[in-house]
mmCIF file of C-alpha atoms and ligand atoms in Angstrom:
data_model
loop_
_atom_site.group_PDB
_atom_site.id
_atom_site.type_symbol
_atom_site.label_atom_id
_atom_site.label_comp_id
_atom_site.label_asym_id
_atom_site.label_seq_id
_atom_site.Cartn_x
_atom_site.Cartn_y
_atom_site.Cartn_z
ATOM 1 C CA MET A 1 15.789 14.162 -7.494
ATOM 2 C CA ALA A 2 18.759 16.136 -6.669
ATOM 3 C CA GLY A 3 19.219 16.542 -3.628
ATOM 4 C CA PHE A 4 21.492 19.785 -2.035
ATOM 5 C CA LEU A 5 25.114 18.971 -3.176
ATOM 6 C CA ARG A 6 24.078 19.368 -6.856
ATOM 7 C CA SER A 7 23.253 23.326 -5.504
ATOM 8 C CA ILE A 8 26.430 23.267 -4.127
ATOM 9 C CA THR A 9 28.647 22.112 -8.019
ATOM 10 C CA GLU A 10 25.572 25.094 -9.185
ATOM 11 C CA ARG A 11 26.482 27.753 -6.985
ATOM 12 C CA PHE A 12 30.334 27.139 -7.606
ATOM 13 C CA ARG A 13 30.643 26.330 -10.840
ATOM 14 C CA GLY A 14 32.777 28.188 -13.134
ATOM 15 C CA ARG A 15 34.798 29.290 -10.184
ATOM 16 C CA PRO A 16 36.815 28.348 -7.657
ATOM 17 C CA VAL A 17 34.917 26.794 -4.760
ATOM 18 C CA ASP A 18 34.881 28.783 -1.772
ATOM 19 C CA TRP A 19 35.118 27.073 1.880
ATOM 20 C CA ASP A 20 34.299 29.164 3.851
ATOM 21 C CA GLU A 21 30.839 29.578 2.182
ATOM 22 C CA LEU A 22 30.589 26.224 1.315
ATOM 23 C CA GLU A 23 31.221 25.587 4.717
ATOM 24 C CA SER A 24 27.695 27.651 5.810
ATOM 25 C CA MET A 25 25.872 25.935 2.751
ATOM 26 C CA LEU A 26 26.578 22.572 4.067
ATOM 27 C CA LEU A 27 25.412 23.668 7.593
ATOM 28 C CA GLN A 28 21.368 24.918 6.028
ATOM 29 C CA ALA A 29 22.099 21.530 4.266
ATOM 30 C CA ASP A 30 21.209 19.765 7.981
ATOM 31 C CA LEU A 31 24.293 17.786 8.177
ATOM 32 C CA GLY A 32 25.269 19.428 11.754
ATOM 33 C CA VAL A 33 27.712 21.558 13.274
ATOM 34 C CA LYS A 34 29.814 18.263 13.354
ATOM 35 C CA THR A 35 29.420 16.586 10.367
ATOM 36 C CA THR A 36 29.599 19.519 8.543
ATOM 37 C CA MET A 37 33.510 20.499 10.232
ATOM 38 C CA GLN A 38 34.876 17.040 10.058
ATOM 39 C CA LEU A 39 33.475 17.092 5.360
ATOM 40 C CA VAL A 40 35.375 19.881 5.155
ATOM 41 C CA GLU A 41 38.215 19.174 6.991
ATOM 42 C CA SER A 42 38.572 16.293 4.430
ATOM 43 C CA LEU A 43 37.608 18.157 1.110
ATOM 44 C CA ARG A 44 40.302 20.634 1.823
ATOM 45 C CA ALA A 45 42.835 17.591 2.207
ATOM 46 C CA VAL A 46 41.405 15.533 -1.110
ATOM 47 C CA SER A 47 41.389 18.591 -3.032
ATOM 48 C CA GLY A 48 43.452 21.313 -2.647
ATOM 49 C CA TYR A 49 43.300 24.566 -3.348
ATOM 50 C CA SER A 50 42.722 24.329 -6.925
ATOM 51 C CA ALA A 51 39.180 21.712 -6.824
ATOM 52 C CA THR A 52 36.570 21.786 -9.065
ATOM 53 C CA ALA A 53 32.262 22.266 -8.373
ATOM 54 C CA ASP A 54 32.653 19.050 -9.673
ATOM 55 C CA GLN A 55 35.529 17.844 -7.794
ATOM 56 C CA VAL A 56 33.407 18.603 -4.633
ATOM 57 C CA GLU A 57 30.274 16.902 -4.998
ATOM 58 C CA ARG A 58 31.749 13.079 -6.129
ATOM 59 C CA GLU A 59 33.975 13.063 -3.196
ATOM 60 C CA ALA A 60 31.093 14.641 -1.341
ATOM 61 C CA ARG A 61 28.290 12.551 -1.932
ATOM 62 C CA GLU A 62 31.168 9.683 -1.589
ATOM 63 C CA GLU A 63 32.037 10.856 2.109
ATOM 64 C CA LEU A 64 28.435 11.593 3.471
ATOM 65 C CA THR A 65 27.457 7.697 2.010
ATOM 66 C CA LYS A 66 29.796 6.020 3.930
ATOM 67 C CA LEU A 67 28.018 7.890 7.661
ATOM 68 C CA LEU A 68 24.776 7.024 6.691
ATOM 69 C CA PRO A 69 23.526 3.846 8.716
ATOM 70 C CA PRO A 70 23.356 0.661 7.251
ATOM 71 C CA PRO A 71 20.262 -0.645 5.741
ATOM 72 C CA HIS A 72 18.689 -2.565 7.849
ATOM 73 C CA PRO A 73 17.251 -6.149 7.492
ATOM 74 C CA PRO A 74 13.325 -6.006 6.885
ATOM 75 C CA LEU A 75 11.466 -7.101 10.237
ATOM 76 C CA LEU A 76 10.458 -10.741 10.248
ATOM 77 C CA PRO A 77 7.586 -11.448 12.851
ATOM 78 C CA LEU A 78 8.010 -12.791 15.867
ATOM 79 C CA PRO A 79 7.445 -17.154 16.371
ATOM 80 C CA ASP A 80 4.498 -16.864 19.101
ATOM 81 C CA ARG A 81 3.716 -13.660 19.556
ATOM 82 C CA PRO A 82 2.778 -10.206 18.041
ATOM 83 C CA ARG A 83 5.998 -7.949 17.590
ATOM 84 C CA VAL A 84 5.133 -4.316 18.044
ATOM 85 C CA ILE A 85 6.101 -1.249 16.888
ATOM 86 C CA LEU A 86 5.512 2.295 18.702
ATOM 87 C CA ILE A 87 6.094 5.586 16.792
ATOM 88 C CA VAL A 88 6.473 8.513 18.857
ATOM 89 C CA GLY A 89 7.645 12.186 17.482
ATOM 90 C CA VAL A 90 6.271 15.387 17.372
ATOM 91 C CA ASN A 91 2.626 16.800 15.818
ATOM 92 C CA GLY A 92 1.787 16.888 12.160
ATOM 93 C CA THR A 93 5.227 14.752 11.681
ATOM 94 C CA GLY A 94 3.439 12.028 9.847
ATOM 95 C CA LYS A 95 3.275 10.018 12.325
ATOM 96 C CA THR A 96 -0.317 8.006 11.397
ATOM 97 C CA THR A 97 -0.578 7.898 7.706
ATOM 98 C CA SER A 98 3.495 6.660 7.932
ATOM 99 C CA ILE A 99 1.938 3.663 10.695
ATOM 100 C CA ALA A 100 -0.485 2.860 7.532
ATOM 101 C CA LYS A 101 2.016 2.657 4.710
ATOM 102 C CA MET A 102 4.166 0.815 7.082
ATOM 103 C CA ALA A 103 0.714 -2.147 7.759
ATOM 104 C CA ALA A 104 0.311 -1.806 3.968
ATOM 105 C CA MET A 105 4.323 -3.038 3.275
ATOM 106 C CA LEU A 106 3.641 -5.369 5.586
ATOM 107 C CA ARG A 107 0.585 -6.833 4.149
ATOM 108 C CA ARG A 108 2.685 -6.532 1.036
ATOM 109 C CA GLU A 109 5.472 -8.607 2.880
ATOM 110 C CA GLY A 110 1.952 -11.587 3.295
ATOM 111 C CA ARG A 111 2.085 -10.467 6.564
ATOM 112 C CA SER A 112 -1.003 -10.075 8.844
ATOM 113 C CA VAL A 113 -1.109 -6.044 10.862
ATOM 114 C CA LEU A 114 -3.278 -4.637 13.221
ATOM 115 C CA MET A 115 -2.951 -1.302 13.887
ATOM 116 C CA ALA A 116 -3.991 0.891 17.604
ATOM 117 C CA ALA A 117 -5.237 4.081 17.905
ATOM 118 C CA GLY A 118 -2.831 5.376 20.823
ATOM 119 C CA ASP A 119 -3.635 8.672 19.670
ATOM 120 C CA THR A 120 -6.411 9.941 21.771
ATOM 121 C CA PHE A 121 -6.107 13.464 21.918
ATOM 122 C CA ARG A 122 -6.174 15.124 19.304
ATOM 123 C CA ALA A 123 -9.688 16.013 17.425
ATOM 124 C CA ALA A 124 -10.611 12.919 14.897
ATOM 125 C CA ALA A 125 -6.813 11.240 15.083
ATOM 126 C CA ILE A 126 -8.999 7.477 15.822
ATOM 127 C CA GLU A 127 -11.262 8.662 12.550
ATOM 128 C CA GLN A 128 -7.627 9.306 10.499
ATOM 129 C CA LEU A 129 -6.234 6.086 11.232
ATOM 130 C CA ALA A 130 -9.848 4.059 11.535
ATOM 131 C CA ALA A 131 -10.201 5.275 7.297
ATOM 132 C CA TRP A 132 -6.445 3.956 6.755
ATOM 133 C CA GLY A 133 -7.776 0.801 7.786
ATOM 134 C CA ALA A 134 -10.972 0.317 6.063
ATOM 135 C CA LYS A 135 -8.773 1.497 3.361
ATOM 136 C CA LEU A 136 -6.418 -1.322 3.487
ATOM 137 C CA ASP A 137 -8.471 -3.526 4.629
ATOM 138 C CA ILE A 138 -5.879 -3.620 8.198
ATOM 139 C CA PRO A 139 -8.393 -3.835 11.033
ATOM 140 C CA VAL A 140 -7.173 -1.050 13.395
ATOM 141 C CA ILE A 141 -8.409 -1.392 17.042
ATOM 142 C CA GLN A 142 -9.821 2.229 18.917
ATOM 143 C CA GLY A 143 -10.543 3.728 22.219
ATOM 144 C CA ALA A 144 -12.161 6.418 23.334
ATOM 145 C CA TYR A 145 -11.693 9.723 23.231
ATOM 146 C CA GLN A 146 -9.548 11.256 26.114
ATOM 147 C CA GLY A 147 -9.310 7.559 27.249
ATOM 148 C CA ASP A 148 -5.876 5.834 27.996
ATOM 149 C CA PRO A 149 -3.605 5.073 25.391
ATOM 150 C CA ALA A 150 -1.500 2.918 27.493
ATOM 151 C CA ALA A 151 -4.759 0.666 27.988
ATOM 152 C CA VAL A 152 -5.337 0.977 23.902
ATOM 153 C CA CYS A 153 -1.948 -0.704 23.176
ATOM 154 C CA HIS A 154 -2.700 -3.197 25.538
ATOM 155 C CA ASP A 155 -5.779 -4.193 24.234
ATOM 156 C CA ALA A 156 -5.205 -3.861 20.896
ATOM 157 C CA TYR A 157 -1.992 -6.729 21.850
ATOM 158 C CA GLU A 158 -4.218 -9.382 23.718
ATOM 159 C CA ALA A 159 -6.678 -9.316 20.369
ATOM 160 C CA ALA A 160 -3.184 -8.859 18.548
ATOM 161 C CA LEU A 161 -2.014 -11.660 20.015
ATOM 162 C CA ARG A 162 -5.305 -14.003 20.495
ATOM 163 C CA ASN A 163 -5.065 -13.944 16.580
ATOM 164 C CA LYS A 164 -1.507 -14.904 16.161
ATOM 165 C CA THR A 165 -1.594 -11.504 13.865
ATOM 166 C CA ASN A 166 2.155 -10.742 12.653
ATOM 167 C CA PHE A 167 2.898 -7.172 13.789
ATOM 168 C CA LEU A 168 1.213 -4.699 15.987
ATOM 169 C CA LEU A 169 1.537 -0.683 14.863
ATOM 170 C CA CYS A 170 0.956 1.516 17.905
ATOM 171 C CA ASP A 171 0.266 5.101 16.578
ATOM 172 C CA THR A 172 0.073 8.031 19.456
ATOM 173 C CA ALA A 173 -0.634 11.450 19.341
ATOM 174 C CA GLY A 174 1.844 13.988 18.598
ATOM 175 C CA ARG A 175 3.644 15.413 21.739
ATOM 176 C CA LEU A 176 6.493 18.185 22.089
ATOM 177 C CA HIS A 177 9.199 17.146 22.971
ATOM 178 C CA THR A 178 9.752 19.933 26.048
ATOM 179 C CA LYS A 179 6.103 18.621 27.565
ATOM 180 C CA HIS A 180 7.620 16.401 30.416
ATOM 181 C CA ASN A 181 4.132 14.681 31.652
ATOM 182 C CA LEU A 182 3.727 14.108 28.177
ATOM 183 C CA MET A 183 6.973 12.274 27.709
ATOM 184 C CA GLN A 184 5.780 10.364 30.684
ATOM 185 C CA GLU A 185 2.089 9.560 29.215
ATOM 186 C CA LEU A 186 4.832 7.203 26.744
ATOM 187 C CA SER A 187 6.815 5.693 29.468
ATOM 188 C CA LYS A 188 3.642 4.439 30.611
ATOM 189 C CA MET A 189 2.521 3.059 27.372
ATOM 190 C CA LYS A 190 5.842 0.730 26.920
ATOM 191 C CA ARG A 191 5.762 0.566 30.228
ATOM 192 C CA VAL A 192 2.470 -1.358 30.285
ATOM 193 C CA LEU A 193 3.260 -3.254 26.560
ATOM 194 C CA GLY A 194 6.508 -4.635 28.757
ATOM 195 C CA ARG A 195 4.383 -6.287 31.096
ATOM 196 C CA GLN A 196 2.539 -8.147 28.272
ATOM 197 C CA ASP A 197 5.955 -9.056 26.807
ATOM 198 C CA PRO A 198 8.538 -8.255 28.509
ATOM 199 C CA GLU A 199 10.351 -7.156 24.544
ATOM 200 C CA SER A 200 8.135 -4.482 23.719
ATOM 201 C CA PRO A 201 8.029 -2.635 22.269
ATOM 202 C CA HIS A 202 10.412 -4.448 19.808
ATOM 203 C CA GLU A 203 10.718 -0.748 17.829
ATOM 204 C CA VAL A 204 9.907 2.163 19.317
ATOM 205 C CA LEU A 205 10.593 4.436 15.407
ATOM 206 C CA ILE A 206 11.126 8.116 15.517
ATOM 207 C CA VAL A 207 9.032 9.500 12.947
ATOM 208 C CA LEU A 208 10.603 13.346 11.868
ATOM 209 C CA ASP A 209 10.037 15.139 8.811
ATOM 210 C CA ALA A 210 13.084 16.604 6.851
ATOM 211 C CA THR A 211 11.625 19.492 6.131
ATOM 212 C CA THR A 212 12.064 20.619 10.193
ATOM 213 C CA GLY A 213 16.449 20.764 9.495
ATOM 214 C CA SER A 214 18.276 21.282 13.182
ATOM 215 C CA ASN A 215 15.036 21.513 14.915
ATOM 216 C CA ALA A 216 14.093 17.224 14.147
ATOM 217 C CA LEU A 217 17.442 16.409 15.497
ATOM 218 C CA GLU A 218 16.420 17.872 18.677
ATOM 219 C CA GLN A 219 13.566 16.093 18.589
ATOM 220 C CA ALA A 220 15.563 12.727 18.525
ATOM 221 C CA ARG A 221 17.632 13.728 20.796
ATOM 222 C CA GLN A 222 14.508 14.374 23.437
ATOM 223 C CA PHE A 223 12.379 11.622 22.153
ATOM 224 C CA LYS A 224 15.698 9.104 23.236
ATOM 225 C CA GLU A 225 16.032 10.169 26.091
ATOM 226 C CA ALA A 226 12.766 10.318 27.455
ATOM 227 C CA ALA A 227 10.889 6.802 24.804
ATOM 228 C CA GLY A 228 14.690 5.704 23.766
ATOM 229 C CA LEU A 229 14.844 4.475 19.996
ATOM 230 C CA THR A 230 15.609 1.430 17.739
ATOM 231 C CA GLY A 231 15.499 4.137 14.744
ATOM 232 C CA ALA A 232 13.557 6.748 12.648
ATOM 233 C CA ILE A 233 11.334 7.123 10.408
ATOM 234 C CA LEU A 234 12.358 10.747 7.643
ATOM 235 C CA THR A 235 9.167 11.704 5.859
ATOM 236 C CA LYS A 236 8.529 15.040 3.107
ATOM 237 C CA LEU A 237 11.576 14.135 1.717
ATOM 238 C CA ASP A 238 9.134 14.076 -0.986
ATOM 239 C CA GLY A 239 10.655 17.486 -3.510
ATOM 240 C CA SER A 240 12.774 18.911 -0.747
ATOM 241 C CA GLY A 241 16.192 17.159 -1.601
ATOM 242 C CA ARG A 242 16.485 17.800 2.462
ATOM 243 C CA GLY A 243 18.176 14.599 3.722
ATOM 244 C CA GLY A 244 21.000 16.150 5.388
ATOM 245 C CA THR A 245 18.882 14.734 8.514
ATOM 246 C CA ALA A 246 19.751 11.095 7.956
ATOM 247 C CA VAL A 247 23.279 12.012 8.470
ATOM 248 C CA ALA A 248 22.962 14.156 11.002
ATOM 249 C CA LEU A 249 20.635 12.099 12.971
ATOM 250 C CA GLN A 250 23.241 9.164 12.793
ATOM 251 C CA GLN A 251 26.580 11.402 12.903
ATOM 252 C CA GLU A 252 25.211 12.778 15.895
ATOM 253 C CA LEU A 253 22.527 11.051 18.136
ATOM 254 C CA GLY A 254 23.293 7.229 16.770
ATOM 255 C CA VAL A 255 19.813 6.975 15.651
ATOM 256 C CA SER A 256 19.394 5.673 12.344
ATOM 257 C CA VAL A 257 16.894 5.845 9.395
ATOM 258 C CA ARG A 258 14.461 2.842 9.178
ATOM 259 C CA TYR A 259 11.939 4.586 6.877
ATOM 260 C CA ILE A 260 11.688 7.092 4.543
ATOM 261 C CA GLY A 261 8.262 9.077 3.082
ATOM 262 C CA THR A 262 8.019 10.714 0.165
ATOM 263 C CA GLY A 263 4.494 11.753 -0.256
ATOM 264 C CA GLU A 264 1.210 11.988 0.907
ATOM 265 C CA GLN A 265 0.475 7.819 -0.800
ATOM 266 C CA GLN A 266 0.348 4.776 0.385
ATOM 267 C CA LYS A 267 3.428 4.235 -2.033
ATOM 268 C CA ASP A 268 5.659 7.081 -1.034
ATOM 269 C CA PHE A 269 7.090 4.955 1.396
ATOM 270 C CA ALA A 270 10.774 2.443 1.208
ATOM 271 C CA ARG A 271 13.066 0.843 2.970
ATOM 272 C CA PHE A 272 15.743 3.014 3.391
ATOM 273 C CA ASP A 273 18.887 2.481 0.941
ATOM 274 C CA PRO A 274 22.186 4.538 1.833
ATOM 275 C CA LYS A 275 22.911 4.621 -1.985
ATOM 276 C CA LYS A 276 19.565 5.110 -3.259
ATOM 277 C CA PHE A 277 19.319 7.628 -0.907
ATOM 278 C CA ALA A 278 21.983 9.086 -1.482
ATOM 279 C CA ALA A 279 22.144 9.213 -5.277
ATOM 280 C CA GLU A 280 18.412 10.335 -4.334
ATOM 281 C CA MET A 281 18.793 12.784 -1.447
ATOM 282 C CA LEU A 282 22.100 14.127 -0.943
HETATM 283 N N1 GTP B 1 4.687 15.020 1.511
HETATM 284 C C1 GTP B 1 4.307 14.600 2.534
HETATM 285 N N2 GTP B 1 3.282 14.576 3.032
HETATM 286 C C2 GTP B 1 2.983 13.437 4.334
HETATM 287 C C3 GTP B 1 4.505 13.219 4.104
HETATM 288 N N3 GTP B 1 4.130 11.819 5.492
HETATM 289 C C4 GTP B 1 2.897 12.189 6.184
HETATM 290 N N4 GTP B 1 2.182 13.784 4.555
HETATM 291 C C5 GTP B 1 0.821 14.288 5.444
HETATM 292 O O1 GTP B 1 1.395 15.675 6.670
HETATM 293 C C6 GTP B 1 0.404 15.906 7.569
HETATM 294 C C7 GTP B 1 0.602 15.630 8.483
HETATM 295 O O2 GTP B 1 0.398 13.923 8.482
HETATM 296 P P1 GTP B 1 0.078 12.844 9.791
HETATM 297 O O3 GTP B 1 -0.143 11.152 9.757
HETATM 298 O O4 GTP B 1 -1.718 13.223 10.082
HETATM 299 O O5 GTP B 1 0.609 13.151 10.856
HETATM 300 P P2 GTP B 1 1.032 13.055 12.295
HETATM 301 O O6 GTP B 1 2.448 13.476 12.651
HETATM 302 O O7 GTP B 1 0.428 12.099 12.549
HETATM 303 O O8 GTP B 1 -0.118 13.914 13.028
HETATM 304 P P3 GTP B 1 -0.187 14.361 14.373
HETATM 305 O O9 GTP B 1 -1.071 13.021 14.041
HETATM 306 O O10 GTP B 1 -1.602 15.400 14.373
HETATM 307 O O11 GTP B 1 0.545 14.384 15.451
HETATM 308 C C8 GTP B 1 -0.886 14.413 6.219
HETATM 309 O O12 GTP B 1 -1.316 16.206 5.423
HETATM 310 C C9 GTP B 1 -0.009 14.107 5.088
HETATM 311 O O13 GTP B 1 -0.684 13.585 4.025
HETATM 312 C C10 GTP B 1 5.417 12.964 3.018
HETATM 313 O O14 GTP B 1 5.584 11.915 3.784
HETATM 314 N N5 GTP B 1 5.111 13.137 2.723
HETATM 315 MG MG1 MG B 2 -2.138 11.139 13.944
#
């Protein structure tokens, strides 16, 4: 799969690189204003006026690779209690699917996992996670529709602790980052989990749809402020070639992409690897 840098090379093949045009192409590739400005500046300085398209693609890929987050070590179980991962984000970005994929990945690594159906809001959300649970043979703690999601997480934690489960993955309802009361609800979930283990949730990961570009960046900004984030899962990278968001997230917000989603199936999920990502998604 080739990302957006390749299309830049195609555009300038056989003619001199037009820096203004390059700048607007990079902006369209979701790199963010700050990164784009810096990149064009440095490409110009390095390549001079007679830059060829191939030269610019190579230099840009090299520069951008340096701006991606470093690889994160795999999450390890805690010795005496579950490690809790809270998954947040706006509607339809791929939260529930990513939880199932991540649970499957942890299980392949020999860990025990419990999933909590913390989306008590959207019709069929509980069944969706339960169906994944049945398919993967991973238990799911469910509450009642319209029930308190914090209570579901609380009960799930108790169960995970009792059964010495390594990881608890908590699903949440999709919410617009502009809805104050729903963002408050996330704080409550965090607070309730924090009463059982002051360090829980150990991870708060935002799920972002890579095809939404600058909007994804804004979502991350708001969720970071309201809920605190330890990282991101960037989904729907399949066929989009739109990996620019990973750079912008790191550079503008200090939020590191930790996992990527590249399709709807369980296997379409991986730990973020900057070198591979730069080669395939930029
Ligand atoms: N192509 C592609 N589709 C994905 C990916 N991740 C999730 N999807 C699809 O996106 C749609 C929404 O996924 P969900 O996991 O239900 O998203 P969600 O964030 O839980 O949605 P809400 O709970 O409604 O907020 C589903 O059709 C998924 O199969 C991905 O990496 N690539
Ligand atoms: Mg969901």
